[in-house]
Short mmCIF file of C-alpha atoms and ligand atoms in Angstrom, two decimals:
data_model
loop_
_atom_site.label_atom_id
_atom_site.label_comp_id
_atom_site.label_asym_id
_atom_site.label_seq_id
_atom_site.Cartn_x
_atom_site.Cartn_y
_atom_site.Cartn_z
CA MET Y 1 41.22 17.28 -12.05
CA PRO Y 2 37.61 18.44 -12.36
CA SER Y 3 35.83 19.01 -9.09
CA LEU Y 4 32.24 18.56 -7.99
CA THR Y 5 31.88 20.07 -4.56
CA LEU Y 6 29.43 17.67 -3.01
CA GLU Y 7 28.71 16.90 0.61
CA GLN Y 8 27.86 13.43 1.88
CA THR Y 9 25.35 14.39 4.54
CA TYR Y 10 22.89 11.53 3.98
CA ALA Y 11 25.43 8.75 4.24
CA ALA Y 12 26.80 10.38 7.40
CA ALA Y 13 23.38 10.93 9.03
CA VAL Y 14 21.73 7.61 8.13
CA PRO Y 15 24.56 5.12 7.63
CA ALA Y 16 22.17 2.14 7.57
CA GLY Y 17 20.40 3.75 4.60
CA ALA Y 18 23.37 3.95 2.24
CA VAL Y 19 25.80 1.43 0.75
CA ALA Y 20 29.03 2.69 -0.85
CA TRP Y 21 29.04 1.67 -4.51
CA GLN Y 22 30.73 2.65 -7.76
CA PRO Y 23 29.13 3.27 -11.17
CA ALA Y 24 29.93 0.74 -13.88
CA PRO Y 25 32.29 2.11 -16.56
CA VAL Y 26 30.76 2.70 -20.00
CA PRO Y 27 32.55 2.18 -23.35
CA ALA Y 28 31.79 5.35 -25.34
CA PRO Y 29 30.17 8.18 -23.37
CA ARG Y 30 28.56 10.91 -25.48
CA LEU Y 31 26.73 13.89 -24.01
CA LEU Y 32 23.10 14.10 -25.15
CA TYR Y 33 21.79 16.71 -22.73
CA PHE Y 34 23.18 19.08 -20.17
CA ASN Y 35 21.30 21.81 -18.30
CA ARG Y 36 23.89 24.57 -17.80
CA ALA Y 37 21.45 26.92 -16.12
CA LEU Y 38 20.66 24.24 -13.54
CA ALA Y 39 24.38 23.57 -13.03
CA GLN Y 40 24.84 27.28 -12.38
CA GLU Y 41 21.93 27.33 -9.97
CA LEU Y 42 23.66 24.48 -8.11
CA GLY Y 43 26.95 26.38 -8.05
CA LEU Y 44 28.74 23.54 -9.87
CA ASP Y 45 32.02 24.02 -11.76
CA ALA Y 46 30.48 21.66 -14.29
CA ALA Y 47 28.61 24.68 -15.70
CA THR Y 48 31.85 25.61 -17.49
CA TRP Y 49 33.09 22.17 -18.59
CA ASP Y 50 33.27 21.11 -22.22
CA GLU Y 51 31.13 18.32 -23.64
CA ALA Y 52 33.85 15.69 -23.52
CA LEU Y 53 34.49 16.27 -19.84
CA LEU Y 54 30.76 16.40 -19.05
CA ALA Y 55 30.33 13.07 -20.84
CA GLN Y 56 33.20 11.53 -18.87
CA VAL Y 57 31.97 12.72 -15.49
CA PHE Y 58 28.21 12.29 -15.97
CA SER Y 59 28.57 8.78 -17.37
CA GLY Y 60 30.38 7.83 -14.17
CA ASN Y 61 33.60 7.04 -16.02
CA ARG Y 62 35.61 9.76 -14.32
CA LEU Y 63 34.30 10.64 -10.90
CA PRO Y 64 35.88 13.76 -9.47
CA GLU Y 65 37.93 13.28 -6.34
CA GLY Y 66 35.98 13.30 -3.12
CA VAL Y 67 32.74 12.02 -4.69
CA ARG Y 68 31.70 8.91 -2.79
CA PRO Y 69 28.57 7.47 -4.39
CA VAL Y 70 26.11 5.39 -2.39
CA ALA Y 71 23.09 3.28 -3.27
CA GLN Y 72 20.15 4.26 -1.07
CA VAL Y 73 17.98 1.61 0.45
CA TYR Y 74 14.21 1.86 0.73
CA ALA Y 75 11.12 -0.32 0.87
CA GLY Y 76 7.79 0.38 -0.79
CA HIS Y 77 4.21 -0.54 -1.41
CA GLN Y 78 4.05 -1.40 -5.10
CA PHE Y 79 0.47 -1.51 -6.41
CA GLY Y 80 -0.65 -2.00 -2.81
CA GLY Y 81 1.71 -4.86 -1.91
CA PHE Y 82 4.58 -4.32 0.50
CA VAL Y 83 8.14 -5.05 -0.63
CA PRO Y 84 10.41 -4.77 2.43
CA ARG Y 85 13.56 -4.06 0.44
CA LEU Y 86 13.74 -2.25 -2.89
CA GLY Y 87 16.48 0.37 -2.90
CA ASP Y 88 18.46 1.94 -5.73
CA GLY Y 89 18.81 -0.97 -8.11
CA ARG Y 90 20.29 1.16 -10.86
CA ALA Y 91 20.80 4.52 -9.20
CA LEU Y 92 23.52 6.09 -7.07
CA LEU Y 93 23.46 9.17 -4.89
CA LEU Y 94 26.64 11.12 -5.68
CA GLY Y 95 26.15 13.53 -2.81
CA GLU Y 96 24.53 16.85 -2.07
CA ALA Y 97 25.38 20.20 -3.62
CA ARG Y 98 24.73 23.44 -1.78
CA ASP Y 99 22.83 25.55 -4.32
CA ARG Y 100 22.97 29.32 -4.83
CA ALA Y 101 20.06 29.73 -2.39
CA GLY Y 102 21.97 27.80 0.28
CA ARG Y 103 19.81 24.67 0.08
CA LEU Y 104 21.22 21.17 -0.26
CA ARG Y 105 20.21 19.39 -3.46
CA ASP Y 106 20.90 15.73 -4.26
CA LEU Y 107 22.80 14.71 -7.36
CA ALA Y 108 22.12 11.12 -8.38
CA PHE Y 109 22.83 8.83 -11.31
CA LYS Y 110 20.20 6.59 -12.82
CA GLY Y 111 21.25 3.75 -15.12
CA SER Y 112 24.82 3.60 -13.76
CA GLY Y 113 24.99 -0.17 -13.37
CA PRO Y 114 23.59 -2.80 -11.03
CA THR Y 115 23.90 -2.27 -7.26
CA PRO Y 116 23.37 -4.72 -4.41
CA PHE Y 117 19.66 -3.77 -4.70
CA ALA Y 118 19.34 -4.61 -8.40
CA ARG Y 119 17.51 -7.89 -7.73
CA ASN Y 120 17.15 -9.28 -11.27
CA GLY Y 121 17.56 -5.94 -13.02
CA ASP Y 122 20.49 -5.06 -15.25
CA GLY Y 123 21.07 -1.71 -13.54
CA ARG Y 124 20.86 0.07 -16.88
CA ALA Y 125 18.65 2.65 -18.52
CA ALA Y 126 17.88 3.44 -22.14
CA VAL Y 127 18.25 6.74 -23.98
CA GLY Y 128 14.52 7.13 -24.69
CA PRO Y 129 13.21 6.88 -21.12
CA MET Y 130 16.03 9.08 -19.78
CA LEU Y 131 15.30 11.82 -22.31
CA ARG Y 132 11.64 11.38 -21.43
CA GLU Y 133 12.56 12.14 -17.83
CA VAL Y 134 14.23 15.35 -19.08
CA LEU Y 135 11.14 16.40 -21.03
CA ILE Y 136 8.55 15.71 -18.36
CA GLY Y 137 10.65 17.18 -15.57
CA GLU Y 138 11.30 20.39 -17.52
CA ALA Y 139 7.62 20.56 -18.54
CA LEU Y 140 6.48 20.34 -14.92
CA ALA Y 141 9.14 22.82 -13.78
CA ALA Y 142 8.02 25.33 -16.41
CA LEU Y 143 4.43 24.88 -15.20
CA GLY Y 144 5.60 25.81 -11.70
CA ILE Y 145 5.12 22.29 -10.30
CA PRO Y 146 7.69 20.98 -7.79
CA THR Y 147 9.76 18.31 -9.49
CA THR Y 148 13.11 16.59 -9.63
CA ARG Y 149 15.01 17.61 -12.76
CA ALA Y 150 17.59 16.18 -15.07
CA LEU Y 151 21.02 17.77 -15.09
CA ALA Y 152 22.61 15.52 -17.70
CA VAL Y 153 22.01 12.57 -19.99
CA VAL Y 154 24.98 10.72 -21.44
CA ALA Y 155 24.68 7.94 -24.00
CA THR Y 156 26.86 5.02 -22.98
CA GLY Y 157 27.64 3.55 -26.40
CA GLU Y 158 26.35 0.22 -25.13
CA PRO Y 159 23.01 -1.44 -25.81
CA VAL Y 160 20.52 -2.30 -23.10
CA PHE Y 161 18.26 -5.25 -23.72
CA ARG Y 162 14.53 -4.73 -23.30
CA GLU Y 163 12.01 -6.20 -25.76
CA ARG Y 164 14.70 -5.22 -28.25
CA PRO Y 165 18.19 -3.77 -27.92
CA LEU Y 166 18.11 -0.04 -27.17
CA PRO Y 167 20.88 2.53 -26.84
CA GLY Y 168 21.92 2.89 -23.19
CA ALA Y 169 22.21 6.10 -21.17
CA VAL Y 170 22.99 7.46 -17.73
CA LEU Y 171 20.85 10.26 -16.33
CA THR Y 172 21.95 12.67 -13.61
CA ARG Y 173 19.02 13.74 -11.50
CA VAL Y 174 18.75 16.75 -9.19
CA ALA Y 175 16.32 16.46 -6.29
CA ALA Y 176 15.50 18.40 -3.13
CA SER Y 177 16.26 14.98 -1.68
CA HIS Y 178 15.64 11.35 -2.53
CA LEU Y 179 13.88 10.62 0.77
CA ARG Y 180 10.73 8.66 0.02
CA VAL Y 181 7.77 7.36 1.97
CA GLY Y 182 9.41 3.98 1.29
CA THR Y 183 12.63 5.04 3.03
CA PHE Y 184 10.67 5.40 6.28
CA GLU Y 185 8.84 2.15 5.62
CA TYR Y 186 12.16 0.34 5.27
CA PHE Y 187 13.38 1.16 8.78
CA ALA Y 188 9.93 0.82 10.35
CA ALA Y 189 9.48 -2.69 8.91
CA ARG Y 190 12.86 -3.74 10.33
CA ARG Y 191 12.04 -2.10 13.66
CA ASP Y 192 15.30 -0.19 13.40
CA HIS Y 193 13.98 2.74 15.40
CA ASP Y 194 17.37 4.40 15.80
CA SER Y 195 17.75 4.69 12.04
CA LEU Y 196 14.10 5.70 11.71
CA ARG Y 197 14.71 8.55 14.15
CA ALA Y 198 17.95 9.53 12.41
CA LEU Y 199 16.07 9.57 9.10
CA ALA Y 200 13.28 11.74 10.54
CA GLU Y 201 15.84 14.17 11.99
CA TYR Y 202 17.62 14.28 8.64
CA ALA Y 203 14.35 14.89 6.78
CA ILE Y 204 13.57 17.74 9.16
CA ALA Y 205 17.02 19.26 8.65
CA ARG Y 206 16.62 19.06 4.86
CA HIS Y 207 12.97 20.03 4.42
CA ASP Y 208 11.54 21.50 7.60
CA PRO Y 209 14.47 23.04 9.48
CA GLN Y 210 12.12 25.29 11.46
CA LEU Y 211 10.94 22.12 13.26
CA ALA Y 212 14.42 21.15 14.51
CA GLY Y 213 14.33 20.54 18.25
CA ALA Y 214 10.58 21.22 18.53
CA PRO Y 215 8.85 18.93 21.07
CA GLN Y 216 6.28 17.37 18.67
CA ARG Y 217 8.51 17.53 15.63
CA TYR Y 218 7.82 14.10 14.15
CA VAL Y 219 4.10 14.60 13.91
CA ALA Y 220 4.83 18.08 12.58
CA LEU Y 221 7.07 16.51 9.92
CA LEU Y 222 4.23 14.16 8.96
CA ARG Y 223 1.85 17.11 8.71
CA ALA Y 224 4.33 19.05 6.59
CA VAL Y 225 4.71 16.14 4.16
CA ILE Y 226 0.93 15.77 3.97
CA ALA Y 227 0.53 19.49 3.23
CA ARG Y 228 3.21 19.40 0.53
CA GLN Y 229 1.74 16.32 -1.14
CA ALA Y 230 -1.78 17.75 -1.02
CA ALA Y 231 -0.51 20.86 -2.80
CA LEU Y 232 1.50 18.81 -5.29
CA ILE Y 233 -1.28 16.43 -6.28
CA ALA Y 234 -3.68 19.39 -6.68
CA GLN Y 235 -1.19 20.91 -9.11
CA TRP Y 236 -0.88 17.64 -11.03
CA MET Y 237 -4.65 17.38 -11.27
CA ASN Y 238 -4.99 20.93 -12.51
CA VAL Y 239 -2.69 20.34 -15.47
CA GLY Y 240 -3.96 16.82 -16.21
CA PHE Y 241 -0.74 15.09 -15.17
CA ILE Y 242 -0.92 11.35 -14.54
CA HIS Y 243 2.10 10.03 -12.65
CA GLY Y 244 1.27 6.45 -13.52
CA VAL Y 245 3.13 4.60 -10.77
CA MET Y 246 2.43 6.22 -7.43
CA ASN Y 247 4.00 3.47 -5.36
CA THR Y 248 5.20 4.63 -1.94
CA ASP Y 249 8.82 4.38 -3.11
CA ASN Y 250 7.96 6.97 -5.75
CA MET Y 251 6.51 9.52 -3.31
CA THR Y 252 8.90 12.08 -1.87
CA ILE Y 253 9.13 13.67 1.54
CA SER Y 254 10.17 16.93 -0.17
CA GLY Y 255 6.90 17.25 -2.10
CA GLU Y 256 8.64 17.03 -5.47
CA THR Y 257 7.41 14.86 -8.32
CA ILE Y 258 9.82 11.98 -8.83
CA ASP Y 259 10.31 9.00 -11.12
CA PHE Y 260 8.95 9.57 -14.59
CA GLY Y 261 8.18 6.07 -15.77
CA PRO Y 262 4.77 5.60 -17.34
CA CYS Y 263 3.62 9.18 -16.68
CA ALA Y 264 1.65 11.17 -19.24
CA PHE Y 265 -0.54 14.21 -19.66
CA MET Y 266 -4.22 13.50 -20.17
CA ASP Y 267 -5.74 14.91 -23.34
CA ALA Y 268 -9.51 14.23 -23.47
CA TYR Y 269 -10.87 14.88 -19.99
CA ASP Y 270 -11.84 11.62 -18.32
CA PRO Y 271 -11.07 10.88 -14.67
CA ALA Y 272 -10.63 7.18 -15.49
CA THR Y 273 -7.70 7.87 -17.83
CA VAL Y 274 -4.81 5.40 -17.51
CA PHE Y 275 -1.87 5.12 -19.89
CA SER Y 276 0.42 2.77 -17.98
CA SER Y 277 0.74 -0.67 -19.55
CA ILE Y 278 1.09 -2.36 -16.16
CA ASP Y 279 -1.77 -0.58 -14.40
CA HIS Y 280 -4.42 -3.15 -15.33
CA TYR Y 281 -6.96 -2.12 -12.71
CA GLY Y 282 -6.52 1.61 -13.02
CA ARG Y 283 -5.19 1.97 -9.48
CA TYR Y 284 -3.16 4.99 -10.59
CA ALA Y 285 -5.77 6.49 -12.94
CA TYR Y 286 -5.93 10.28 -13.16
CA GLY Y 287 -8.96 10.58 -10.91
CA ASN Y 288 -7.58 8.18 -8.27
CA GLN Y 289 -4.41 10.15 -7.60
CA PRO Y 290 -5.65 12.13 -4.57
CA ALA Y 291 -7.00 8.98 -2.87
CA ILE Y 292 -3.79 7.09 -3.60
CA ALA Y 293 -1.70 9.95 -2.23
CA GLN Y 294 -3.69 9.79 0.98
CA TRP Y 295 -3.26 6.01 1.12
CA ASN Y 296 0.51 6.42 0.69
CA LEU Y 297 0.62 9.08 3.40
CA ALA Y 298 -1.20 6.70 5.74
CA ARG Y 299 1.70 4.30 5.14
CA LEU Y 300 4.12 7.10 6.08
CA ALA Y 301 2.09 7.81 9.20
CA GLU Y 302 2.23 4.10 10.15
CA ALA Y 303 5.97 4.03 9.64
CA LEU Y 304 6.38 7.04 11.91
CA LEU Y 305 4.19 5.61 14.71
CA PRO Y 306 7.12 4.52 16.93
CA LEU Y 307 8.38 8.11 16.94
CA LEU Y 308 5.09 9.88 17.53
CA ASP Y 309 4.43 8.86 21.13
CA ASP Y 310 5.57 6.21 23.62
CA ASP Y 311 1.92 5.36 24.13
CA ALA Y 312 0.79 3.35 21.09
CA GLU Y 313 -2.79 4.54 21.26
CA ARG Y 314 -1.81 8.18 21.49
CA ALA Y 315 0.61 7.69 18.59
CA LEU Y 316 -2.16 6.19 16.49
CA ALA Y 317 -4.53 9.05 17.35
CA LEU Y 318 -1.91 11.63 16.31
CA ALA Y 319 -1.20 9.79 13.06
CA THR Y 320 -4.88 9.39 12.21
CA GLU Y 321 -5.61 13.02 12.86
CA ALA Y 322 -2.72 14.08 10.64
CA VAL Y 323 -3.75 11.81 7.74
CA ARG Y 324 -7.30 13.14 7.96
CA GLU Y 325 -5.92 16.57 7.15
CA PHE Y 326 -5.02 15.41 3.67
CA ALA Y 327 -8.49 15.43 2.12
CA PRO Y 328 -9.49 18.96 3.16
CA ALA Y 329 -6.00 20.29 2.37
CA TYR Y 330 -6.14 18.70 -1.07
CA GLU Y 331 -9.70 19.83 -1.72
CA SER Y 332 -8.93 23.41 -0.84
CA ALA Y 333 -5.71 23.50 -2.92
CA TRP Y 334 -7.48 21.89 -5.87
CA ARG Y 335 -10.49 24.21 -5.64
CA ALA Y 336 -8.25 27.26 -5.42
CA GLY Y 337 -6.43 25.98 -8.50
CA GLN Y 338 -9.68 25.40 -10.37
CA ARG Y 339 -10.99 28.86 -9.47
CA ALA Y 340 -7.78 30.31 -10.89
CA LYS Y 341 -8.23 28.16 -13.99
CA LEU Y 342 -11.62 29.81 -14.45
CA GLY Y 343 -10.00 33.22 -14.01
CA LEU Y 344 -11.59 33.95 -10.65
CA ARG Y 345 -9.72 35.95 -8.02
CA THR Y 346 -12.17 35.61 -5.17
CA ASP Y 347 -13.76 32.63 -3.44
CA GLY Y 348 -17.44 32.53 -4.30
CA GLY Y 349 -18.14 29.50 -2.10
CA ALA Y 350 -20.91 27.10 -3.15
CA GLN Y 351 -21.59 29.07 -6.33
CA ASP Y 352 -18.00 28.49 -7.49
CA ILE Y 353 -18.07 24.84 -6.52
CA ALA Y 354 -21.11 24.33 -8.74
CA LEU Y 355 -19.53 26.35 -11.56
CA ILE Y 356 -16.34 24.25 -11.41
CA ASP Y 357 -18.14 20.91 -11.14
CA ASP Y 358 -20.49 21.73 -14.01
CA TRP Y 359 -17.54 22.86 -16.14
CA LEU Y 360 -15.74 19.57 -15.55
CA ALA Y 361 -18.93 17.61 -16.20
CA LEU Y 362 -19.25 19.49 -19.48
CA LEU Y 363 -15.65 18.62 -20.41
CA ALA Y 364 -16.20 14.98 -19.47
CA ARG Y 365 -19.43 14.67 -21.47
CA SER Y 366 -17.83 16.07 -24.58
CA ARG Y 367 -14.44 14.38 -23.93
CA ALA Y 368 -12.96 17.82 -24.49
CA ASP Y 369 -9.20 18.26 -24.49
CA PHE Y 370 -8.48 19.32 -20.89
CA THR Y 371 -5.65 21.72 -21.75
CA ARG Y 372 -7.23 23.27 -24.85
CA ALA Y 373 -10.60 23.82 -23.21
CA HIS Y 374 -9.04 25.66 -20.28
CA ARG Y 375 -6.81 27.73 -22.51
CA ALA Y 376 -9.84 28.64 -24.61
CA LEU Y 377 -11.28 30.36 -21.53
CA ALA Y 378 -8.49 32.92 -21.86
CA ASP Y 379 -9.62 33.60 -25.43
CA ALA Y 380 -13.25 33.77 -24.30
CA ALA Y 381 -12.33 36.27 -21.58
CA ALA Y 382 -10.62 38.35 -24.28
CA GLY Y 383 -13.84 38.24 -26.34
CA ASP Y 384 -13.17 35.35 -28.72
CA GLU Y 385 -15.43 32.40 -27.99
CA ALA Y 386 -14.55 30.45 -31.14
CA PRO Y 387 -11.76 28.29 -29.61
CA LEU Y 388 -14.07 27.33 -26.76
CA ARG Y 389 -16.91 26.42 -29.13
CA ASP Y 390 -14.35 24.37 -31.01
CA ALA Y 391 -13.23 22.55 -27.87
CA ILE Y 392 -16.73 21.78 -26.59
CA PRO Y 393 -19.12 20.53 -29.26
CA ASP Y 394 -22.32 20.66 -27.15
CA GLN Y 395 -23.09 24.31 -28.02
CA ALA Y 396 -26.28 24.58 -26.00
CA ALA Y 397 -24.74 23.24 -22.81
CA LEU Y 398 -21.68 25.40 -23.37
CA ALA Y 399 -23.78 28.54 -23.87
CA ALA Y 400 -25.70 27.86 -20.66
CA TRP Y 401 -22.48 27.38 -18.68
CA LEU Y 402 -20.83 30.41 -20.31
CA ALA Y 403 -23.73 32.63 -19.27
CA ARG Y 404 -23.23 31.59 -15.63
CA TRP Y 405 -19.47 32.09 -15.89
CA ARG Y 406 -19.87 35.56 -17.38
CA GLU Y 407 -22.31 36.48 -14.66
CA ARG Y 408 -19.90 35.27 -11.97
CA CYS Y 409 -17.04 37.22 -13.60
CA ALA Y 410 -19.19 40.36 -13.83
CA GLN Y 411 -20.06 40.01 -10.17
CA GLU Y 412 -16.37 39.78 -9.29
CA ASP Y 413 -15.40 42.70 -11.53
CA ALA Y 414 -18.14 45.03 -10.25
CA GLY Y 415 -17.77 47.21 -13.34
CA GLU Y 416 -14.06 47.79 -12.75
CA ALA Y 417 -12.32 49.15 -15.88
CA GLY Y 418 -9.96 46.68 -17.58
CA ALA Y 419 -11.12 43.75 -15.47
CA GLN Y 420 -11.81 41.56 -18.52
CA THR Y 421 -8.40 42.18 -20.04
CA ALA Y 422 -6.78 41.45 -16.70
CA ARG Y 423 -8.77 38.20 -16.45
CA ALA Y 424 -7.69 37.10 -19.94
CA ALA Y 425 -4.06 37.79 -19.03
CA ARG Y 426 -4.42 35.95 -15.74
CA LEU Y 427 -5.99 32.94 -17.45
CA ALA Y 428 -3.17 32.81 -19.98
CA ARG Y 429 -0.65 32.66 -17.12
CA VAL Y 430 -2.47 29.80 -15.38
CA ASN Y 431 -3.79 27.63 -18.21
CA PRO Y 432 -0.92 26.39 -20.36
CA ARG Y 433 -1.08 26.26 -24.14
CA VAL Y 434 1.76 23.74 -24.37
CA ILE Y 435 2.00 20.52 -22.40
CA ALA Y 436 4.11 17.42 -23.09
CA ARG Y 437 1.71 15.85 -25.56
CA ASN Y 438 2.17 12.11 -25.79
CA HIS Y 439 2.53 11.97 -29.57
CA ARG Y 440 5.12 14.75 -29.54
CA VAL Y 441 7.09 13.09 -26.78
CA GLU Y 442 7.11 9.75 -28.61
CA GLU Y 443 8.09 11.37 -31.89
CA ALA Y 444 11.00 13.21 -30.23
CA LEU Y 445 12.22 10.09 -28.45
CA ALA Y 446 12.00 7.90 -31.54
CA ALA Y 447 14.12 10.42 -33.47
CA ALA Y 448 16.61 10.69 -30.60
CA GLU Y 449 16.96 6.94 -30.47
CA ALA Y 450 17.74 6.98 -34.19
CA GLY Y 451 20.41 9.63 -33.57
CA ASP Y 452 18.52 12.84 -34.38
CA LEU Y 453 18.19 15.09 -31.33
CA ALA Y 454 16.61 18.04 -33.17
CA PRO Y 455 12.93 17.14 -32.50
CA PHE Y 456 13.77 16.55 -28.81
CA GLU Y 457 15.44 19.96 -28.59
CA ARG Y 458 12.55 21.72 -30.32
CA LEU Y 459 10.02 20.05 -28.06
CA LEU Y 460 12.07 20.89 -24.98
CA ALA Y 461 12.22 24.55 -26.04
CA ALA Y 462 8.43 24.59 -26.45
CA LEU Y 463 7.84 22.93 -23.08
CA ARG Y 464 9.86 25.66 -21.43
CA ARG Y 465 7.36 28.30 -22.63
CA PRO Y 466 4.04 26.65 -21.81
CA PHE Y 467 2.06 29.87 -21.42
CA ASP Y 468 3.34 31.77 -24.48
CA ASP Y 469 1.00 32.76 -27.27
CA ASP Y 470 3.52 32.22 -30.06
CA PRO Y 471 1.93 30.68 -33.21
CA GLN Y 472 5.16 28.73 -33.70
CA LEU Y 473 4.22 26.72 -30.63
CA GLU Y 474 0.93 25.59 -32.17
CA PRO Y 475 2.26 22.20 -33.34
CA TYR Y 476 3.01 21.44 -29.69
CA ALA Y 477 -0.41 22.56 -28.52
CA GLU Y 478 -2.42 20.32 -30.84
CA PRO Y 479 -3.87 17.14 -29.35
CA ALA Y 480 -2.98 13.81 -30.88
CA ALA Y 481 -5.46 12.12 -33.17
CA PRO Y 482 -7.97 10.11 -31.08
CA GLU Y 483 -6.67 6.87 -32.69
CA PHE Y 484 -3.23 7.64 -31.26
CA THR Y 485 -4.55 8.29 -27.77
CA GLN Y 486 -6.73 5.16 -27.76
CA ARG Y 487 -3.71 2.99 -28.44
CA TYR Y 488 -1.28 4.96 -26.33
CA MET Y 489 0.51 3.04 -23.61
CA THR Y 490 3.42 4.03 -21.45
CA PHE Y 491 5.89 1.57 -20.04
CA CYS Y 492 7.53 1.14 -16.70
CA GLY Y 493 10.69 -0.80 -15.84
CA THR Y 494 12.46 1.38 -18.34
P1 AMP P 501 10.65 2.21 -10.48
O1 AMP P 501 9.52 1.43 -11.03
O2 AMP P 501 11.53 2.85 -11.52
O3 AMP P 501 10.26 3.15 -9.41
O4 AMP P 501 11.63 1.13 -9.82
C1 AMP P 501 11.22 0.25 -8.81
C2 AMP P 501 12.41 -0.53 -8.28
O5 AMP P 501 13.00 -1.32 -9.30
C3 AMP P 501 13.54 0.32 -7.74
O6 AMP P 501 14.09 -0.36 -6.63
C4 AMP P 501 14.52 0.38 -8.89
O7 AMP P 501 15.83 0.62 -8.46
C5 AMP P 501 14.38 -1.01 -9.46
N1 AMP P 501 14.73 -1.08 -10.90
C6 AMP P 501 13.99 -0.63 -11.95
N2 AMP P 501 14.62 -0.89 -13.12
C7 AMP P 501 15.78 -1.50 -12.81
C8 AMP P 501 16.89 -2.03 -13.57
N3 AMP P 501 16.90 -1.98 -14.91
N4 AMP P 501 17.91 -2.60 -12.89
C9 AMP P 501 17.91 -2.68 -11.55
N5 AMP P 501 16.91 -2.21 -10.78
C10 AMP P 501 15.85 -1.63 -11.39
MG1 MG P 502 11.14 4.47 -8.31
#
């Protein structure tokens, strides 16, 4: 009998947050993807299993003994409106694995059949969107951005019905935890303060163990989440990542990116960029993400109010003060990221702020490809300005900005030998060449759906080396044709 050594700490700590449930059996499980290195990192025996066994276990058809799956319950603000009960409609938490570093990591299925929280959903998932979750998660991980990751994808051999029948799949997701802002909102809305407290204690044990037992630990937890999210969103912004559906049920307490529905990487720089088909008003546009994160964190703060202080006014003051920390924390993380993206090591204050803002204004005016333009700075630092001139057509404006940049770099280098080479190398480690380009992702998923996994595997291999200067990666670095991007839409409810 295969074994998955999982603990069930969440179900034990927050019983009102978990409902025991079994995955639905699938007719013909076939392994499409398995991340052996991740399995090893998690210390799972599964790292050594053959494909047939992996397909059996990670489709849910043959759950190892001792695994007791649960559906997790949560609420959430979806596009600003509160839904008091969402929960895992098509997902199951299998349990927590203790990884090689001694940290607990959640293992969860997605697409494993309807649960009591499925509402009108079928509980299923399709191959394309689950492989998409693999690609985007691995892309973010390779860029050094905190993210949940896929461990396995198994085709079920059964169609799922969307606008048309699609091949079905079950994904296994690994997460620092699946605690969401919406999990706190669920208990707060029901005024179940015992569960709310148990959840906060559990979150502290999982993510901020240094706070355990501290007198003001709940406000400290709130502050820690705010700090993690500020850092995360700054990282998204600095690679042009658009999450697409930043509802509070899709925002983690851990600070990891979660739920890859209509997400996409921006190509031409424009803060108003939206790809999601359901985001009609651009609530979750690229440039709105920091403000939305803060809005979501205010919902977390509200949910935590009953724990912050017995005096309601004092609780509100603590919560407000904490939420106000988001904007400066975000701004400083984002600025530090942007300085690094310009190859600067030191903080030049107002001069750098102007340099960064004028650079972004230049990109916006010329609708330059965000990733290519930044990567071209590495070439420019190494003495080759051609890629940059290619990326930004307004040559006069570019020359004026470049002169200021060179002056700022010279000031930082103070004549130090090798400083330019070091800057070029630094830039090439910060500004990726390869991102998950929308046309490449779609091409890989269309082929996978038709049974050919080769383009998916090639793309995945490229996404794992985002900073490499290998000419073979060039097809994955090229932006889509503008006609493609104009029409491009990503879909939710996948
Ligand atoms: P998402 O937009 O993926 O974050 O999902 C929002 C909510 O809808 C969550 O409660 C999901 O569990 C639920 N959901 C999404 N798709 C399905 C489905 N096909 N069947 C059941 N529930 C679903
Ligand atoms: Mg979700």
